[in-house]
PDB file of C-alpha atoms in Angstrom:
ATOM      1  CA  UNK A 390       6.610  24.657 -27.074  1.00  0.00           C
ATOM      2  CA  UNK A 391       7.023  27.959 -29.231  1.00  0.00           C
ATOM      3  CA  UNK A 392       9.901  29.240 -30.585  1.00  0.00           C
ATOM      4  CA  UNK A 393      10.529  32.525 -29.196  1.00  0.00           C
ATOM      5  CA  UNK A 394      12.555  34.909 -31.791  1.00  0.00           C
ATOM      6  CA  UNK A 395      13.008  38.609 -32.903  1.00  0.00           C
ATOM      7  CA  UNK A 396      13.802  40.713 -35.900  1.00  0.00           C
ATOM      8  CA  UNK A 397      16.476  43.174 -35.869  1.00  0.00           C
ATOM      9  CA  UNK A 398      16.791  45.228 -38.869  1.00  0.00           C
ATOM     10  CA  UNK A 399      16.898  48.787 -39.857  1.00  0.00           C
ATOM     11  CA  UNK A 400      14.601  48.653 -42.841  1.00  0.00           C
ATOM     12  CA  UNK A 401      11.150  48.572 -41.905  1.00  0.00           C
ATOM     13  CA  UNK A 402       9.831  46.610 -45.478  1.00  0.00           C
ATOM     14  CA  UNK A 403      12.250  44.182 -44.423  1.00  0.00           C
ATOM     15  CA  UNK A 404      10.756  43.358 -41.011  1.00  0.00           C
ATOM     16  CA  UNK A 405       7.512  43.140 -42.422  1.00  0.00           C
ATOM     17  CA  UNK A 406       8.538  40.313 -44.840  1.00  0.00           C
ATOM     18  CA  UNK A 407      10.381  37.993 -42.294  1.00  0.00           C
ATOM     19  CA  UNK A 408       6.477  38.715 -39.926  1.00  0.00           C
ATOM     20  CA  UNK A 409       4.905  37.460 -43.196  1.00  0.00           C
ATOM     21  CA  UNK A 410       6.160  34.256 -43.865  1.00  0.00           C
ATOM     22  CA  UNK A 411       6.260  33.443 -39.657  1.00  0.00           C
ATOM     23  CA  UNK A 412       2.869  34.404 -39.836  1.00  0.00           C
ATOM     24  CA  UNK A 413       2.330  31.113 -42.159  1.00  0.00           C
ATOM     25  CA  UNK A 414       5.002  29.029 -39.741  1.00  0.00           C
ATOM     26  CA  UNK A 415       2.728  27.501 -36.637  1.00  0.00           C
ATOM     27  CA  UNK A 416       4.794  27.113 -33.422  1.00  0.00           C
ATOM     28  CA  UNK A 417       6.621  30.896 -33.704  1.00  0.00           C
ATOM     29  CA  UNK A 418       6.412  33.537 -31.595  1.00  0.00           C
ATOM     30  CA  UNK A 419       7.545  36.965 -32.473  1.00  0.00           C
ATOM     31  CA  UNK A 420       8.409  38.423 -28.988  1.00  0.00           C
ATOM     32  CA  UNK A 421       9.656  42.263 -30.629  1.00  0.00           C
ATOM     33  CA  UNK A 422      11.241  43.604 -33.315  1.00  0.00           C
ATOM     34  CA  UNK A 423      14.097  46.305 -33.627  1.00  0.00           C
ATOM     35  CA  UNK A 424      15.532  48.381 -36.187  1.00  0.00           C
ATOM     36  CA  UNK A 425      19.046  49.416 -33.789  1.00  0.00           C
ATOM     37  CA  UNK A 426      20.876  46.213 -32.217  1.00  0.00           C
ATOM     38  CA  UNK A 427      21.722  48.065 -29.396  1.00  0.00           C
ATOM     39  CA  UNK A 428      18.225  48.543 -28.191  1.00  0.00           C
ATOM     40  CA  UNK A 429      17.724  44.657 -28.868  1.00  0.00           C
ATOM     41  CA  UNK A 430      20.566  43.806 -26.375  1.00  0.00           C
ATOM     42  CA  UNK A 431      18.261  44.353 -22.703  1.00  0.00           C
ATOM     43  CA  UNK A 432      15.547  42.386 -24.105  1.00  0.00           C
ATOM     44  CA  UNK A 433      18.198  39.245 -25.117  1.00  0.00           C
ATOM     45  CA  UNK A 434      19.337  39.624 -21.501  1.00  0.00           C
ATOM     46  CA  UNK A 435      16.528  39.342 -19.756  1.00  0.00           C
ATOM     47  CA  UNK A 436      13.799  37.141 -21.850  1.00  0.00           C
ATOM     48  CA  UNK A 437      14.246  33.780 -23.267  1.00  0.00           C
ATOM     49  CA  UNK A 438      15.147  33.951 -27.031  1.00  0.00           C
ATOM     50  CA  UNK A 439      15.353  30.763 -29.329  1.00  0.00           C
ATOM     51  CA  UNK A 440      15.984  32.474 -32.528  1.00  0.00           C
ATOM     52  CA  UNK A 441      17.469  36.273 -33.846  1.00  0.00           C
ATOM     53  CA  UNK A 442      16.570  36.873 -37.519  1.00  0.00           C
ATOM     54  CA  UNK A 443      19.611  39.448 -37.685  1.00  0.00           C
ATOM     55  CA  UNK A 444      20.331  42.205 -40.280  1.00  0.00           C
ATOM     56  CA  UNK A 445      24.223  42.622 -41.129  1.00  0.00           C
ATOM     57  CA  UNK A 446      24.272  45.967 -42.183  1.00  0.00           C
ATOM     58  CA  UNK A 447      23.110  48.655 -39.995  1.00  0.00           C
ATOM     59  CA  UNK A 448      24.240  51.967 -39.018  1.00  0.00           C
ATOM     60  CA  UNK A 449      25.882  52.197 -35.607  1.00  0.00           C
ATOM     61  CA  UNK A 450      26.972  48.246 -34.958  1.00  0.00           C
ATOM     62  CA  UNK A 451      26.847  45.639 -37.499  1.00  0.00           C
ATOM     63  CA  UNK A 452      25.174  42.400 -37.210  1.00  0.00           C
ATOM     64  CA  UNK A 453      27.919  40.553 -37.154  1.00  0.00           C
ATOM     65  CA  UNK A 454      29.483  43.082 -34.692  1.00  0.00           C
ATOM     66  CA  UNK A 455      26.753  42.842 -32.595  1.00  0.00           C
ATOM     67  CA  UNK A 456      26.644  38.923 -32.304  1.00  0.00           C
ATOM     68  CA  UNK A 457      30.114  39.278 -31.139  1.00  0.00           C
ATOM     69  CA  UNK A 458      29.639  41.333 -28.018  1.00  0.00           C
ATOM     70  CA  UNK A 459      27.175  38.433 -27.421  1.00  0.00           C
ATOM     71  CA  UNK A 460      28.209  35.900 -24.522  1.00  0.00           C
ATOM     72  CA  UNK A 461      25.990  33.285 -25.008  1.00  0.00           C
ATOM     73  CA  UNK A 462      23.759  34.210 -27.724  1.00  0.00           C
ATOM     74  CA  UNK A 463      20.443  32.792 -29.174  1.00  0.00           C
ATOM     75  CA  UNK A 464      20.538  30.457 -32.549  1.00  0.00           C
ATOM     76  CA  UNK A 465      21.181  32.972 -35.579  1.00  0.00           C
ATOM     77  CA  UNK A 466      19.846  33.217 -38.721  1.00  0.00           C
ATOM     78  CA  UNK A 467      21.227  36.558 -40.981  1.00  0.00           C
ATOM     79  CA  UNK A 468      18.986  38.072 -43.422  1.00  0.00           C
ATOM     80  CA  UNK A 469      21.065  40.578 -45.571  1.00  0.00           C
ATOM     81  CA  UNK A 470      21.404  41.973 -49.541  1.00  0.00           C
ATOM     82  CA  UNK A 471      25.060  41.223 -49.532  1.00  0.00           C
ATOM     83  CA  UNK A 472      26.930  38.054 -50.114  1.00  0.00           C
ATOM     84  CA  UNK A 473      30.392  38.808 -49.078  1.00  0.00           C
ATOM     85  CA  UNK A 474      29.543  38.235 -45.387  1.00  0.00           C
ATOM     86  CA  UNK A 475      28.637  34.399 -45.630  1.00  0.00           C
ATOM     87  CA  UNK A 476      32.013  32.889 -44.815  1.00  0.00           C
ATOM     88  CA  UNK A 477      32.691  35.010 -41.949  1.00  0.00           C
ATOM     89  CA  UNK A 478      29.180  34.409 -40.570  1.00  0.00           C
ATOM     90  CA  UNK A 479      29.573  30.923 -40.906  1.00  0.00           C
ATOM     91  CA  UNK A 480      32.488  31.012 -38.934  1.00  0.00           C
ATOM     92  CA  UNK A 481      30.135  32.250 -36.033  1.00  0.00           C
ATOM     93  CA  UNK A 482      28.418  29.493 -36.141  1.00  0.00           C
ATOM     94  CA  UNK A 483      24.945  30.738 -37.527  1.00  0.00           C
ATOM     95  CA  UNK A 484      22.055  29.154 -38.406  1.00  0.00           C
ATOM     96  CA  UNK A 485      21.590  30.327 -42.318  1.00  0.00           C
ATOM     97  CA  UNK A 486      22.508  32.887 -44.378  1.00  0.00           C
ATOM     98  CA  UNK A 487      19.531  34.295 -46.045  1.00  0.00           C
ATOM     99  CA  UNK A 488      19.676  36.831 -49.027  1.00  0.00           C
ATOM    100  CA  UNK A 489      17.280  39.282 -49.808  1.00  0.00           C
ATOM    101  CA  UNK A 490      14.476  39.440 -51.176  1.00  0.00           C
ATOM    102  CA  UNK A 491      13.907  36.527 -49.557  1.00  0.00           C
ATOM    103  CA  UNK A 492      11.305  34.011 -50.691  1.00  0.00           C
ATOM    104  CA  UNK A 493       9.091  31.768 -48.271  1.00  0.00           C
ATOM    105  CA  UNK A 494      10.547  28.387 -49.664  1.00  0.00           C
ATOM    106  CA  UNK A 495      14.021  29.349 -48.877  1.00  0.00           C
ATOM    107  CA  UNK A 496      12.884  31.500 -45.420  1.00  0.00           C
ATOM    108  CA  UNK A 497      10.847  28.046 -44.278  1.00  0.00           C
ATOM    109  CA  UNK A 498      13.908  25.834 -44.746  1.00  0.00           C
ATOM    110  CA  UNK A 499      15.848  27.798 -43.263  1.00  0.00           C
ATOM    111  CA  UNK A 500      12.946  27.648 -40.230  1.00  0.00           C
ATOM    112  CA  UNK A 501      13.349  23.323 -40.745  1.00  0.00           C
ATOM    113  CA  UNK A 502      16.996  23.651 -40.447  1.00  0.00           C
ATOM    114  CA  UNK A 503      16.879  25.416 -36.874  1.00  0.00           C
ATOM    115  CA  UNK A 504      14.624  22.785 -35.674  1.00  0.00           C
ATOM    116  CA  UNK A 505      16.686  20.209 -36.803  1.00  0.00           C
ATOM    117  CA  UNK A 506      19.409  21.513 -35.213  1.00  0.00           C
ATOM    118  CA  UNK A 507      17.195  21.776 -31.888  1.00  0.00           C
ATOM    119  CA  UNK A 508      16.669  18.586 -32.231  1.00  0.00           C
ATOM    120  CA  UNK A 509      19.816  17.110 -32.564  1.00  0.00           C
ATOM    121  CA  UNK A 510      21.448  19.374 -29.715  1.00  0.00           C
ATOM    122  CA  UNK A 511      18.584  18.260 -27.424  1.00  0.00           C
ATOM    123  CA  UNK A 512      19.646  14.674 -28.199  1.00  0.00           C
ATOM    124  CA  UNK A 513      23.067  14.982 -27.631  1.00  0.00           C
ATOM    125  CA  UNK A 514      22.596  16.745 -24.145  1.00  0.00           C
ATOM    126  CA  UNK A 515      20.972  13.753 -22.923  1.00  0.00           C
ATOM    127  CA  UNK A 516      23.343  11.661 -24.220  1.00  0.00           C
ATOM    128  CA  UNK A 517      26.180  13.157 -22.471  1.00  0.00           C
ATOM    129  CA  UNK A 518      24.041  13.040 -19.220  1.00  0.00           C
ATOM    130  CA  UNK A 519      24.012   9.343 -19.783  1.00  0.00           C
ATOM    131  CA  UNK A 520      27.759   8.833 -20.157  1.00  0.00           C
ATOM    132  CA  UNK A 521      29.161   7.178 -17.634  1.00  0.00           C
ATOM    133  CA  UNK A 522      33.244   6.751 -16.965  1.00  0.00           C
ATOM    134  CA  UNK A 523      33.612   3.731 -19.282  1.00  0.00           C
ATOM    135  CA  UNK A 524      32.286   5.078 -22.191  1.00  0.00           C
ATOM    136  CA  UNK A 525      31.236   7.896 -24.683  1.00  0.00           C
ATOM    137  CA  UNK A 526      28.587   8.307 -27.218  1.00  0.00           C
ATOM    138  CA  UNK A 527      29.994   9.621 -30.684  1.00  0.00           C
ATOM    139  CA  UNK A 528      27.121  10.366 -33.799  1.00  0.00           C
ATOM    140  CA  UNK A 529      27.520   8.320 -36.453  1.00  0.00           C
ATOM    141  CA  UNK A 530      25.512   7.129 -40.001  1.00  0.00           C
ATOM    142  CA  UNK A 531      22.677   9.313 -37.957  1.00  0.00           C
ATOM    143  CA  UNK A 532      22.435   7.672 -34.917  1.00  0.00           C
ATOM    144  CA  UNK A 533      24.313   7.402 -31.779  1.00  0.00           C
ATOM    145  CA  UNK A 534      26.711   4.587 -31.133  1.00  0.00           C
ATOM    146  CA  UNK A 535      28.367   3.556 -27.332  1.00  0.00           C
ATOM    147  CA  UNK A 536      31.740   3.007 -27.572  1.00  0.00           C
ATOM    148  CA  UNK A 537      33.640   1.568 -24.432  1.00  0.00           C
ATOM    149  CA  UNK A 538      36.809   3.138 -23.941  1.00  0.00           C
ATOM    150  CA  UNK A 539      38.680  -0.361 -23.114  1.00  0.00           C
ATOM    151  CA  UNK A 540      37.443  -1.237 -27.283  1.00  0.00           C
ATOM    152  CA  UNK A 541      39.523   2.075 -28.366  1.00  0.00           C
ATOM    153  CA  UNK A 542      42.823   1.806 -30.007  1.00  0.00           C
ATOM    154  CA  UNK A 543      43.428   5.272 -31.111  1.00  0.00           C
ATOM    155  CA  UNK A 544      41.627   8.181 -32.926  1.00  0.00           C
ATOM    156  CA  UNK A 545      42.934   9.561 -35.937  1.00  0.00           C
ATOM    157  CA  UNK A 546      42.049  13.722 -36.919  1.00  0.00           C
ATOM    158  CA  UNK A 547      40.653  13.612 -40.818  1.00  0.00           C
ATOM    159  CA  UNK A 548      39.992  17.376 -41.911  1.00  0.00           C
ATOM    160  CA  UNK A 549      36.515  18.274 -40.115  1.00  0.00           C
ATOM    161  CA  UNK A 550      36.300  14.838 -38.872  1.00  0.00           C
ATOM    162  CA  UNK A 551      37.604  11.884 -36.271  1.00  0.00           C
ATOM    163  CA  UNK A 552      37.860   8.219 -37.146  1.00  0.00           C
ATOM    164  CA  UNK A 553      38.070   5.770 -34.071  1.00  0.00           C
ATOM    165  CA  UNK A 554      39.758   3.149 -34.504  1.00  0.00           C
ATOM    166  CA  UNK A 555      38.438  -0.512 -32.244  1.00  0.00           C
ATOM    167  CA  UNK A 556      39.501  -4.157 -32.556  1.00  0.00           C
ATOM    168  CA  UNK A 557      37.361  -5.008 -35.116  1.00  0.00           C
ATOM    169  CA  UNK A 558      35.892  -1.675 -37.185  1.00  0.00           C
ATOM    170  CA  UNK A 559      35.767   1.666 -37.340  1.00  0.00           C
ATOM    171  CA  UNK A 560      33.782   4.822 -36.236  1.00  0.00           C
ATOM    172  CA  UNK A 561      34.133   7.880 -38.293  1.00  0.00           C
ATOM    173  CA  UNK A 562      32.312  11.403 -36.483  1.00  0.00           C
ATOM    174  CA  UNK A 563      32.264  14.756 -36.933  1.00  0.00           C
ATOM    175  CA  UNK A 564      34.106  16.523 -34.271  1.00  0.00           C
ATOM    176  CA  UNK A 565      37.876  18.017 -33.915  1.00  0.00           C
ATOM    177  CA  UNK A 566      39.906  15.818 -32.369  1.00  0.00           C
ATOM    178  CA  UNK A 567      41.027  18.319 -29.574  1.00  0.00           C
ATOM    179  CA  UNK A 568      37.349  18.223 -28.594  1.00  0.00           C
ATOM    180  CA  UNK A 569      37.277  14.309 -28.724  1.00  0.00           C
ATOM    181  CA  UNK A 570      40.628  14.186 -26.419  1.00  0.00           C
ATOM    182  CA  UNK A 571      38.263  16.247 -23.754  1.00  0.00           C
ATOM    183  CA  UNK A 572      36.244  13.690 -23.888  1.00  0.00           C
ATOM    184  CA  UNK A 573      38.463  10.523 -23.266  1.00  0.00           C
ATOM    185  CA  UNK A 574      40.078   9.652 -19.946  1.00  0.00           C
ATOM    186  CA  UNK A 575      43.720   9.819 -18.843  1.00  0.00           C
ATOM    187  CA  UNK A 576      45.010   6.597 -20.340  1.00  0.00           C
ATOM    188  CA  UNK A 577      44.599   8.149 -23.562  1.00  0.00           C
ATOM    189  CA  UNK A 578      47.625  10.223 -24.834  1.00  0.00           C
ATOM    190  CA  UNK A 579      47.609  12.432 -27.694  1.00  0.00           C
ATOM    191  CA  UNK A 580      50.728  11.762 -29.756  1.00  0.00           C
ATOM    192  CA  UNK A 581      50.767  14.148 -32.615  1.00  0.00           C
ATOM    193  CA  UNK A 582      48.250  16.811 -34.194  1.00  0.00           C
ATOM    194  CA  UNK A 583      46.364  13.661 -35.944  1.00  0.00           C
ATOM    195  CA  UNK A 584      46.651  10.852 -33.268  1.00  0.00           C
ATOM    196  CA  UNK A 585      45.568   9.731 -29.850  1.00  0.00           C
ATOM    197  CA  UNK A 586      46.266   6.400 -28.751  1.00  0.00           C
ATOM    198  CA  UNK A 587      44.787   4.406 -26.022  1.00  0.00           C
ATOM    199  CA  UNK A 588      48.291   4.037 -23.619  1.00  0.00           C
ATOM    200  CA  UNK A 589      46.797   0.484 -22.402  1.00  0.00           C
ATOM    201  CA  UNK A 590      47.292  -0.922 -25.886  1.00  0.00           C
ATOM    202  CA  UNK A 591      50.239   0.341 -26.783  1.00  0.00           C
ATOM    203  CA  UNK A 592      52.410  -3.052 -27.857  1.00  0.00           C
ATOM    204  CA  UNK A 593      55.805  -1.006 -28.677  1.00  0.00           C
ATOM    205  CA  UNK A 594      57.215   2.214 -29.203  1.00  0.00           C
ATOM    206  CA  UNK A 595      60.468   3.762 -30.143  1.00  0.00           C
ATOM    207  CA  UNK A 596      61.192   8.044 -30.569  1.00  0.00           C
ATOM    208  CA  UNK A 597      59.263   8.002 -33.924  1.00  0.00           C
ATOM    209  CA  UNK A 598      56.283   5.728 -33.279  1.00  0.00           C
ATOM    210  CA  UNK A 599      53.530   3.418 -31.153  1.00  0.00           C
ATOM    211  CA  UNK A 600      52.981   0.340 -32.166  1.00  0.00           C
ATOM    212  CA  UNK A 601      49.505  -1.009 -31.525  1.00  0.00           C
ATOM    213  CA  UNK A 602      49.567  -4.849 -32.764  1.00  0.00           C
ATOM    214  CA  UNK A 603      50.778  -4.608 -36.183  1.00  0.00           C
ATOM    215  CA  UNK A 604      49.490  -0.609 -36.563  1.00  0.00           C
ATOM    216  CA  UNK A 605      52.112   1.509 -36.206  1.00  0.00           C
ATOM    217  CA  UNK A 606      50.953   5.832 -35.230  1.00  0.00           C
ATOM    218  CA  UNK A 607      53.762   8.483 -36.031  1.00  0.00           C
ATOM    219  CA  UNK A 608      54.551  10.925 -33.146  1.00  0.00           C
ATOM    220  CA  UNK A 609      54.679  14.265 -33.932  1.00  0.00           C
ATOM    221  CA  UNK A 610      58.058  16.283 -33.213  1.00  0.00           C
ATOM    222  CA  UNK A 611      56.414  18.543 -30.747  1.00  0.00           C
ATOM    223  CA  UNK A 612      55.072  15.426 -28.790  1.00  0.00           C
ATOM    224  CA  UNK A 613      58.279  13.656 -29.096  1.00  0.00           C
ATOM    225  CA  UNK A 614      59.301  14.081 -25.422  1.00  0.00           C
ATOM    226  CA  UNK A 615      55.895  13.889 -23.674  1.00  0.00           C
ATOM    227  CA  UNK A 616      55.031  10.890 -25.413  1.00  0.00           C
ATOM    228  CA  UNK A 617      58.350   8.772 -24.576  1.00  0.00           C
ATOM    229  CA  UNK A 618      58.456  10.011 -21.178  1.00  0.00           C
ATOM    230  CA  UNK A 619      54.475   9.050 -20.416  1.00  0.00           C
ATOM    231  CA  UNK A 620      54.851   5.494 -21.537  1.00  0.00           C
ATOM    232  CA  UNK A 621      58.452   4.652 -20.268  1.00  0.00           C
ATOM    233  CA  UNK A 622      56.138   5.825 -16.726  1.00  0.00           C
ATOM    234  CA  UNK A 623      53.615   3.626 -17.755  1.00  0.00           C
TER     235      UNK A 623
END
């Protein structure tokens, strides 16, 4: 299947060096290309798009403007001269940041990183379609592991990533742990900014703390109330 992408930039030269180096990349289609964002946006609504190769600066609407008004938007890779955007497109979850001139060893793994990413949102789709209610998949050391939710003691927030804590190991993914708490069912009881615990293994607990065997998991002020309330109910 080819990926389907366009170019939206004001400088023509520009344009004509991302065509080059797709024109050495099998499996990409060039649907259109656009030198005003705004006339970009019908096409985007109404055609299947895999991939924008997207200026930032441009008169009338940004780049980065324009990926805002967005909804659901294509994959994004930015091509621009200027390097003070990159954190703030990052936080829009782009594909790359490319800086002109651009060269075809840079522009190509930039190309490999999209598909990779493909790839590994393809994978975790079906994954999720395979969960059932006793378990979740989490992606791990590159592959993905099962973990029962009965084998769960508690999950513990470190920076950018969670660490899941069972009987006999533990499971470190990436993931915020307010998107891992969607994900488990309602025995498990978030306890402070850093913590869930599994409420069925909870051995002890007084105002400050849970006890889990011999592990004992601060709760947080804020939770303080919630938390004692919850398992005095339990």
């Amino acid at each position: 299947m080819k990926i389907t992408c366009l170019i939206i930039d004001d400088e023509p030269l520009a344009i004509q060096v991302i065509k080059a180096h797709l024109d050495k990349i099998p499996g990409i289609e060039i649907i259109s290309t656009f030198q005003n964002p705004v006339e970009a946006l019908d096409m985007i609504k109404s055609t299947k798009i895999d991939l924008i190769f997207l200026d930032i600066e441009m008169p009338l609407l940004s780049g980065i403007e324009f990926l805002k008004t967005l909804q659901h938007p294509p994959k994004v890779i930015f091509t621009t001269a200027y390097r003070n955007y990159a954190t703030e497109s990052y936080e829009l979850d782009v594909v790359d940041y490319l800086l002109k001139p651009i060269s075809f060893t840079r522009f190509f793994k930039a190309i490999n990183k999209y598909k990779n990413l493909v790839n590994i949102n393809t994978v975790e789709a079906t994954v999720k379609e395979e969960e059932s209610n006793n378990h979740v998949y989490v992606n791990a050391n590159k592959k993905f592991i099962k973990l029962n939710f009965n084998d769960i003691l508690y999950v513990e927030s470190i920076k950018d990533y969670v660490k899941v804590y069972l009987h006999d190991k533990s499971v470190i993914t990436k993931d915020s742990i307010s998107n891992f708490e969607y994900k488990l069912p309602n025995e498990f009881l978030r306890i402070h900014r850093s913590f869930i615990v599994n409420t069925n293994k909870v051995t002890a607990f007084t105002k400050v703390d849970v006890e889990i065997g011999k592990r004992e998991i601060p709760i947080g002020a804020s939770y303080k109330d919630t938390v004692v309330s919850f398992l005095k109910d339990c």
